[in-house]
XYZ file of C-alpha atoms in Angstrom:
420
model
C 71.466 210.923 -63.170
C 69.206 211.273 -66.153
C 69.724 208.971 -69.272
C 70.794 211.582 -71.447
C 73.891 212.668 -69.319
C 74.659 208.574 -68.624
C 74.765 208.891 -72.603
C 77.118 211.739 -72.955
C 79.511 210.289 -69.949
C 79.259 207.216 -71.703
C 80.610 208.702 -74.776
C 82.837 210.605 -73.226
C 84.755 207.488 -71.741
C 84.910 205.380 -74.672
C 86.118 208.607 -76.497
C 89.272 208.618 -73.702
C 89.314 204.531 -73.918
C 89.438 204.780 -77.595
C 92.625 207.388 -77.756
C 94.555 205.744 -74.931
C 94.227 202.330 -76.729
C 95.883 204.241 -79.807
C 98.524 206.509 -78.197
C 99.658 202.608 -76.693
C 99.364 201.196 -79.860
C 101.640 204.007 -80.841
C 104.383 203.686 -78.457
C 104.127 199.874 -80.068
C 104.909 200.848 -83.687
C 107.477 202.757 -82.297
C 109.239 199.428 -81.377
C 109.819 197.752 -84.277
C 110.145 193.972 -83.597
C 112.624 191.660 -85.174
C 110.055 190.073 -88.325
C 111.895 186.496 -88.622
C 110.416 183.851 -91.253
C 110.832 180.061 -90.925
C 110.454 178.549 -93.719
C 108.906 174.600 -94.769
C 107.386 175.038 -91.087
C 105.652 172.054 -90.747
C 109.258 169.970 -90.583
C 109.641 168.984 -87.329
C 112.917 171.087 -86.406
C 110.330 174.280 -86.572
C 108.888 172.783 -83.792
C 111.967 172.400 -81.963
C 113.237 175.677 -83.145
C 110.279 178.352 -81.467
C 110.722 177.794 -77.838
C 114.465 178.440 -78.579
C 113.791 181.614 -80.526
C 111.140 182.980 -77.578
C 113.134 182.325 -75.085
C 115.228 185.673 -75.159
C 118.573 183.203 -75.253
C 119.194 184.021 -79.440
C 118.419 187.392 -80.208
C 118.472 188.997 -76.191
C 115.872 189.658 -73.825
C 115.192 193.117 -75.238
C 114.297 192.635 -78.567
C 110.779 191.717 -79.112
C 110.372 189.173 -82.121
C 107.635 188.551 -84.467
C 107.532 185.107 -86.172
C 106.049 183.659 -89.148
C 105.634 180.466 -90.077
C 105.628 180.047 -94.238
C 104.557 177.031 -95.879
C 102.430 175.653 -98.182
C 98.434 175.370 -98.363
C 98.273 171.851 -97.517
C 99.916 172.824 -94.005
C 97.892 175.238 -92.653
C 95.793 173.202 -90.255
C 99.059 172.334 -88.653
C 100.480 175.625 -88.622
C 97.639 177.473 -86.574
C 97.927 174.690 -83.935
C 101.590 175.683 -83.912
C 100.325 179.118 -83.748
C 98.044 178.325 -80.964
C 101.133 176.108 -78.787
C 103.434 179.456 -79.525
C 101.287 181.658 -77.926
C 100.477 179.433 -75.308
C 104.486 179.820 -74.026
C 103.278 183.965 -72.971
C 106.874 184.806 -74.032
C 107.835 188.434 -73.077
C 110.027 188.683 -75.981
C 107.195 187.525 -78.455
C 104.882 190.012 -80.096
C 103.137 188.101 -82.053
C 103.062 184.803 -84.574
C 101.433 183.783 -87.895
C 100.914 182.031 -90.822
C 101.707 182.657 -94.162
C 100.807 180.600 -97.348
C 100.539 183.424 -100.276
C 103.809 183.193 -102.270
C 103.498 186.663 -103.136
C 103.484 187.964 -99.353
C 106.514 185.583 -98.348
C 109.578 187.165 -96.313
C 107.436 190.694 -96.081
C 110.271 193.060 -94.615
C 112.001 189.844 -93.172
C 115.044 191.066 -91.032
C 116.010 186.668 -90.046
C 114.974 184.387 -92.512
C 115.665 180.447 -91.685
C 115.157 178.101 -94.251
C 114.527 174.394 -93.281
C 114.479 171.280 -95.193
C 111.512 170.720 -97.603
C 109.094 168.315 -97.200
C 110.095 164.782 -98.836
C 106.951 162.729 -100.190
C 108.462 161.421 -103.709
C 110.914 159.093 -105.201
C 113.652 160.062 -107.380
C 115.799 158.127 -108.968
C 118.978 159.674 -109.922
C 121.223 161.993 -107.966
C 120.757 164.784 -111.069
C 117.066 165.169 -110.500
C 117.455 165.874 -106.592
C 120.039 168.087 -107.383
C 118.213 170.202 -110.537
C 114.927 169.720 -108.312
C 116.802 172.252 -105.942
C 116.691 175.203 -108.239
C 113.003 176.035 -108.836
C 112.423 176.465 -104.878
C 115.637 178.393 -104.118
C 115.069 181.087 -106.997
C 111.688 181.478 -106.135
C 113.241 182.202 -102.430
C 115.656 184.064 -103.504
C 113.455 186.693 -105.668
C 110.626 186.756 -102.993
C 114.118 187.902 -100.794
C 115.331 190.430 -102.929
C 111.643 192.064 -103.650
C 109.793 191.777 -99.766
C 112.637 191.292 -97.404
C 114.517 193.818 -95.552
C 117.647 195.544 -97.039
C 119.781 193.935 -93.882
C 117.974 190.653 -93.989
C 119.815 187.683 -92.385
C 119.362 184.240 -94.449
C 120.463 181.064 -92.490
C 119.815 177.504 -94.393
C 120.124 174.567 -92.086
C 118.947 170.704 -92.501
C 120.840 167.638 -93.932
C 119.616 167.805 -98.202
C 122.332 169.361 -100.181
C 122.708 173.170 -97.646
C 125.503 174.104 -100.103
C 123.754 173.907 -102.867
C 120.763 175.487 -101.595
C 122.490 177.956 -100.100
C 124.949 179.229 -103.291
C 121.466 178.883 -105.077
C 119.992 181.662 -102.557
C 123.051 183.808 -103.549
C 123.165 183.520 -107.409
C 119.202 184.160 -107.185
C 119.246 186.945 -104.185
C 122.656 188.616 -105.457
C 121.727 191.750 -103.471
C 121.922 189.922 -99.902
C 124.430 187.457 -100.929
C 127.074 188.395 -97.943
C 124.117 187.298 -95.631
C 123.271 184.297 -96.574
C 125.190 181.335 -94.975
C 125.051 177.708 -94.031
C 124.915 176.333 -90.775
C 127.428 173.379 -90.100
C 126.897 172.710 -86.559
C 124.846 170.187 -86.703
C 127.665 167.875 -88.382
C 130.211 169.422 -85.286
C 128.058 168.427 -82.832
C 127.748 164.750 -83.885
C 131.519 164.656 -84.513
C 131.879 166.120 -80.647
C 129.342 163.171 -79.259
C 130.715 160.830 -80.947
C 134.460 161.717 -79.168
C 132.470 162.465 -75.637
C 130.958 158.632 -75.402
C 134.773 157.301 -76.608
C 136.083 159.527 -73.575
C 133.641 159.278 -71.364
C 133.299 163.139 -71.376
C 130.599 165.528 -71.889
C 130.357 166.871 -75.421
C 130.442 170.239 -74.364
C 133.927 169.929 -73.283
C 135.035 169.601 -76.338
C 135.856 172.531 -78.693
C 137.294 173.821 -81.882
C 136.255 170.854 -84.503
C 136.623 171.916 -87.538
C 134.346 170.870 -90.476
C 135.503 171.596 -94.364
C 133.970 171.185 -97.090
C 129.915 170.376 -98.022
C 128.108 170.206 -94.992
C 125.805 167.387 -96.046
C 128.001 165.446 -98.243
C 131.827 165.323 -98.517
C 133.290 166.860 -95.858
C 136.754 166.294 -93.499
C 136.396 166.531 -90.103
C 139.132 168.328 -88.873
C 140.862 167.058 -85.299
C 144.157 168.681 -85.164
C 142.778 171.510 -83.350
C 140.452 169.942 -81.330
C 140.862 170.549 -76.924
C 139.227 168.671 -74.357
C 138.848 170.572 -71.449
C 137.393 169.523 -67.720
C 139.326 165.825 -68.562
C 139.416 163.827 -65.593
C 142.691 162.122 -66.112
C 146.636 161.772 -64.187
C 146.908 166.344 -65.499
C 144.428 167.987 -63.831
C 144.007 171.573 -64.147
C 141.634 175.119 -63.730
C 138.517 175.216 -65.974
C 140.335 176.826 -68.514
C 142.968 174.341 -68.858
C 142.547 171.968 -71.985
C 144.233 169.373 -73.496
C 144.846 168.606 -77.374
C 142.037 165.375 -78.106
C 144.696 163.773 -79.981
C 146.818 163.419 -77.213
C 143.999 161.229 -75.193
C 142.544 159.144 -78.024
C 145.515 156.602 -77.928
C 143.618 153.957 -79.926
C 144.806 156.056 -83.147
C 142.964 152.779 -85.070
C 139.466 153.690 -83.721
C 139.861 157.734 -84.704
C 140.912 156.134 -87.980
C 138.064 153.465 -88.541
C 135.328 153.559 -86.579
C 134.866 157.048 -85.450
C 134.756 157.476 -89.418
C 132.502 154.978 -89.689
C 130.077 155.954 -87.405
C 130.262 159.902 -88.463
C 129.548 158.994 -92.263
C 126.813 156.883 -91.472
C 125.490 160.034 -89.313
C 126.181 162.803 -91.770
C 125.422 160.733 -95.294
C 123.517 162.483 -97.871
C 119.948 162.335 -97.395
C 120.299 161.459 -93.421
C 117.780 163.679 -91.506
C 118.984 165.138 -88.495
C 116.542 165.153 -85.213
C 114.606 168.100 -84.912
C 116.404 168.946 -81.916
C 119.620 168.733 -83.568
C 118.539 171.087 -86.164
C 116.451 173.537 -84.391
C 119.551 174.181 -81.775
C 122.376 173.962 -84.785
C 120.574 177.147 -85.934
C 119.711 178.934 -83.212
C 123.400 178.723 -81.994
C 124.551 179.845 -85.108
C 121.896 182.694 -84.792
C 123.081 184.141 -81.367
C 126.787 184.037 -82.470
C 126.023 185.931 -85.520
C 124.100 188.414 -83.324
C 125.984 188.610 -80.053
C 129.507 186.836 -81.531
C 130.788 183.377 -80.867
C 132.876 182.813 -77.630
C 136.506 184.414 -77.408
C 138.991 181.941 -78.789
C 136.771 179.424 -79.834
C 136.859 178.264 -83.610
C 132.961 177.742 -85.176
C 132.887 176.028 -88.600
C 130.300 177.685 -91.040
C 129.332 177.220 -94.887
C 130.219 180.260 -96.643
C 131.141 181.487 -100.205
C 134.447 180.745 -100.812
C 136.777 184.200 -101.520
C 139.768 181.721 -102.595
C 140.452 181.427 -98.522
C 142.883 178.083 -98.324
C 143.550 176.800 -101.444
C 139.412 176.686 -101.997
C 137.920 177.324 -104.955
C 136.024 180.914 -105.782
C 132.271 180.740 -105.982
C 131.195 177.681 -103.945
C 129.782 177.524 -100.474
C 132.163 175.582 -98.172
C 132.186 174.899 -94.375
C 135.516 176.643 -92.970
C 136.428 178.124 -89.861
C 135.133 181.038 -88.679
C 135.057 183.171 -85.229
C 131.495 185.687 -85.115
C 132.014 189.296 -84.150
C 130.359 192.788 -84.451
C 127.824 190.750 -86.207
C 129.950 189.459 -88.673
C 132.077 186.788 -89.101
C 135.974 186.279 -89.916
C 137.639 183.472 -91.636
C 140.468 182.316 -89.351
C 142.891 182.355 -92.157
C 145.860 182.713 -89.813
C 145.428 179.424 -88.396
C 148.722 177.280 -88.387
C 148.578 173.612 -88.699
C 145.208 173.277 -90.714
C 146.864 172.611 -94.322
C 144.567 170.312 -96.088
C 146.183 167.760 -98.489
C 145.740 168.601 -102.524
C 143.898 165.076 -102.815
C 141.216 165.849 -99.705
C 140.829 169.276 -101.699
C 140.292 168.634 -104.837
C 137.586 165.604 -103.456
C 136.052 168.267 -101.941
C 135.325 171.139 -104.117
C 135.002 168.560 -107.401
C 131.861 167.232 -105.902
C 130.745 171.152 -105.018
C 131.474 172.156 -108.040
C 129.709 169.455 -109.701
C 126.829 169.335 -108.111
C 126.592 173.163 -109.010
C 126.921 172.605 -112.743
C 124.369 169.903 -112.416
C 121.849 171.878 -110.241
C 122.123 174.499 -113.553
C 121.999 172.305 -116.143
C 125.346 173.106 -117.213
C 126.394 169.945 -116.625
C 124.047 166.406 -117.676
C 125.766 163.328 -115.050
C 127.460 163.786 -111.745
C 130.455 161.645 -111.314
C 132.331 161.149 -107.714
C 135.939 162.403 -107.819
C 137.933 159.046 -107.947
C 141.992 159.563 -107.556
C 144.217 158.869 -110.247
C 146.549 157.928 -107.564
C 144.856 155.957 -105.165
C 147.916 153.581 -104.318
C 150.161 156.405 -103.406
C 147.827 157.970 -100.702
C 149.943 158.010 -97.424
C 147.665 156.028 -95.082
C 146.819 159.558 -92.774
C 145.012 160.740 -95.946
C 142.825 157.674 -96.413
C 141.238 158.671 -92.884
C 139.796 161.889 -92.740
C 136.039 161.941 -92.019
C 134.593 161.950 -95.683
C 130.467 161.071 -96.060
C 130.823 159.882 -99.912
C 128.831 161.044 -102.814
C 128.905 157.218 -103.456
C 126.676 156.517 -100.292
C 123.994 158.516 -101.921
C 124.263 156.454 -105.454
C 124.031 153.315 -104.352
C 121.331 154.202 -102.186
C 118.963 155.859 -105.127
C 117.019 152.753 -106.373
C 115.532 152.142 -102.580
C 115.487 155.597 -100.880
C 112.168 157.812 -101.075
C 113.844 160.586 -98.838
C 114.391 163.576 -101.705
C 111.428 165.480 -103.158
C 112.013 167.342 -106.364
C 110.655 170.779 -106.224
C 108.110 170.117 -109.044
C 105.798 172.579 -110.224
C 102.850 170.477 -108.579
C 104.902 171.523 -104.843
C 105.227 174.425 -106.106
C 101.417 175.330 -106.792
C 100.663 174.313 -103.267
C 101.836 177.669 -102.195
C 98.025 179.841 -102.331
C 97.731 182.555 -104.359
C 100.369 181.772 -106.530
C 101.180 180.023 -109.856
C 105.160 178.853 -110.587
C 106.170 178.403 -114.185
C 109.243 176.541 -115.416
């Protein structure tokens, strides 16, 4: 075979190579994967969060995924070694991952966004400059969201520093997507369920339908009145699906009442980090129920904006319960039994609403509700699982957990320049 006709064959066959490699890349395109965004990716429930996401378990085996990881500049070392692990796990479900640290290319048709807790590097010294420090970061967010993201984008805030807040921030400042955005509150369930499991000497999975009202990382009421224990090895035994009200096995009614609160508060205070395990599976959990639904007849507690549902407030973000279907999710209104005391209310939403005003400016000095009636609270109402605003006060002059998103944070992002 002479050289010229190697040439042409040559030619020929990277020619064919050339327009197979495209007609595959084609049939690619035509499967557009699921773009999800993590925000503040170098916090360490990220980490915990990817192998969950590529497994297949959140958003199904047959969706592909594309993930990318958004932080700032001073990250990005990090972040392509997290790159490098992610790719390492050869998920089937994972087309591909990257980094992002241009402001102006953040949440670039984003169909799942996730937004984690920011990093915390300074002291503050009042509650009113964590909360105000809140607002620069979430309407940034939340006009990146409305101009890149996709039209059906999915927001999901998770972490332990003010979610409410953060999240009814999102909504004022991403009005468009506002019925998407929503705060996850299983983290706080999930302690609450431990905690009962080690006093039983049960697993915590056995447990269902706690409730959790109110602000997920502040004050909140851990509801028990619905709460089953199923699988209870006891006198009544029973099928799998036979269950027992907790209530009804806790007999030490003093332990529910004082330590069990004790212990949860301490847990779910203000400014407590949860384990990057914690987080990372709080989130994906509440991702697969919002994509596949939650399981039939269980209650899920999630931070929403309030429509007026039980006696709450319009326009805050509180944790109620909820069931997931048809990728939605339904307030369980028609539950019986879950009346919540004016007092526990009112201790509730004040602080929401407060801590809204503040965040705005509308409002200079946050003060904890304090009953005018403190005397005549039946004993019952004294008890419900409340993490006090108060905790976080008297822990300010000591504490160097809350960052304020200052312009200087800000700037970190590359490529981009945030004015007040």
């Amino acid at each position: 075979m002479t050289t010229e006709l190697m040439m042409v064959i040559a030619q020929e066959n990277l020619g064919a190579h050339i327009q197979k490699e495209q007609e595959e890349e084609g049939l690619k395109t035509c499967i557009n994967p699921l773009q999800v965004w993590i925000t503040s990716a170098s916090a360490p429930a990220c980490y915990n969060l990817i192998p969950i996401l590529t497994s297949g378990e959140v958003f199904g085996m047959h969706t592909e995924i594309s993930i990318t990881l958004f932080d700032n500049k001073q990250a990005e070392e990090y972040l392509k070694s997290l790159v490098m692990e992610t790719q390492d796990l050869a998920s089937p479900v994972l087309r591909s991952v990257s980094i992002c640290t241009k402001v102006e290319e953040a949440f670039c048709q984003a169909h799942v966004i996730v937004v984690l807790d920011d990093s915390t590097d300074k002291e503050v010294f009042t509650l009113e400059d964590c909360l105000r420090s809140r607002v620069p970061l979430c309407r940034l967010y939340g006009y990146l969201i409305e101009k890149n993201a996709h039209e059906s984008v999915r927001v999901i805030v998770g972490g332990k520093t003010f979610v409410n807040l953060k999240t009814v921030l999102l909504m004022r400042y991403a009005p468009r997507i506002a019925h998407n955005i929503i705060a996850v509150a299983l983290g706080v369930e999930g302690e609450a369920k431990a905690i009962l499991a080690r006093k039983l000497k049960t697993t915590p999975s056995y447990i269902k339908d706690v409730i959790i009202w109110g602000n997920i990382s502040g004050n909140n009421y851990v509801d028990l009145r619905k709460t089953r224990v199923y699988r209870y090895e006891s006198a009544i035994w029973g099928p799998l699906h036979y269950s027992r009200p907790l209530l009804n096995l806790i007999f030490d009614s003093e332990w529910i009442k004082r330590e069990f609160v004790a212990t949860l508060k301490n847990l779910t205070a203000t400014g407590r980090q949860f384990g990057g395990i914690l987080a990372a599976h709080s989130i994906a959990t509440t991702l697969k129920y919002w994509y596949h639904g939650s399981p039939p007849g269980e209650i899920v507690s999630l931070g929403i904006l309030s429509e007026g549902q039980f006696g709450i407030p319009k326009g805050i973000v509180f944790s109620m319960p909820v069931k997931f279907e048809n990728g939605t999710w339904v307030v369980l209104t028609d539950l019986k039994d879950t009346e919540i005391s004016e007092q526990i209310m009112t201790r509730m939403t004040s602080d929401l609403i407060q801590e809204k005003l503040v965040a705005l400016g509308d409002k200079i000095h946050f003060q904890p509700y304090q009953s005018e009636h403190k005397d005549l609270v039946p004993h019952e109402e004294k008890n419900p699982v409340m993490s006090d605003a108060a905790y976080f006060l008297n822990q300010i002059p000591q504490t160097t957990f809350e960052k304020p998103q200052s312009l200087e944070f800000l700037n970190g992002f590359e490529g981009k320049t945030v004015e007040s």
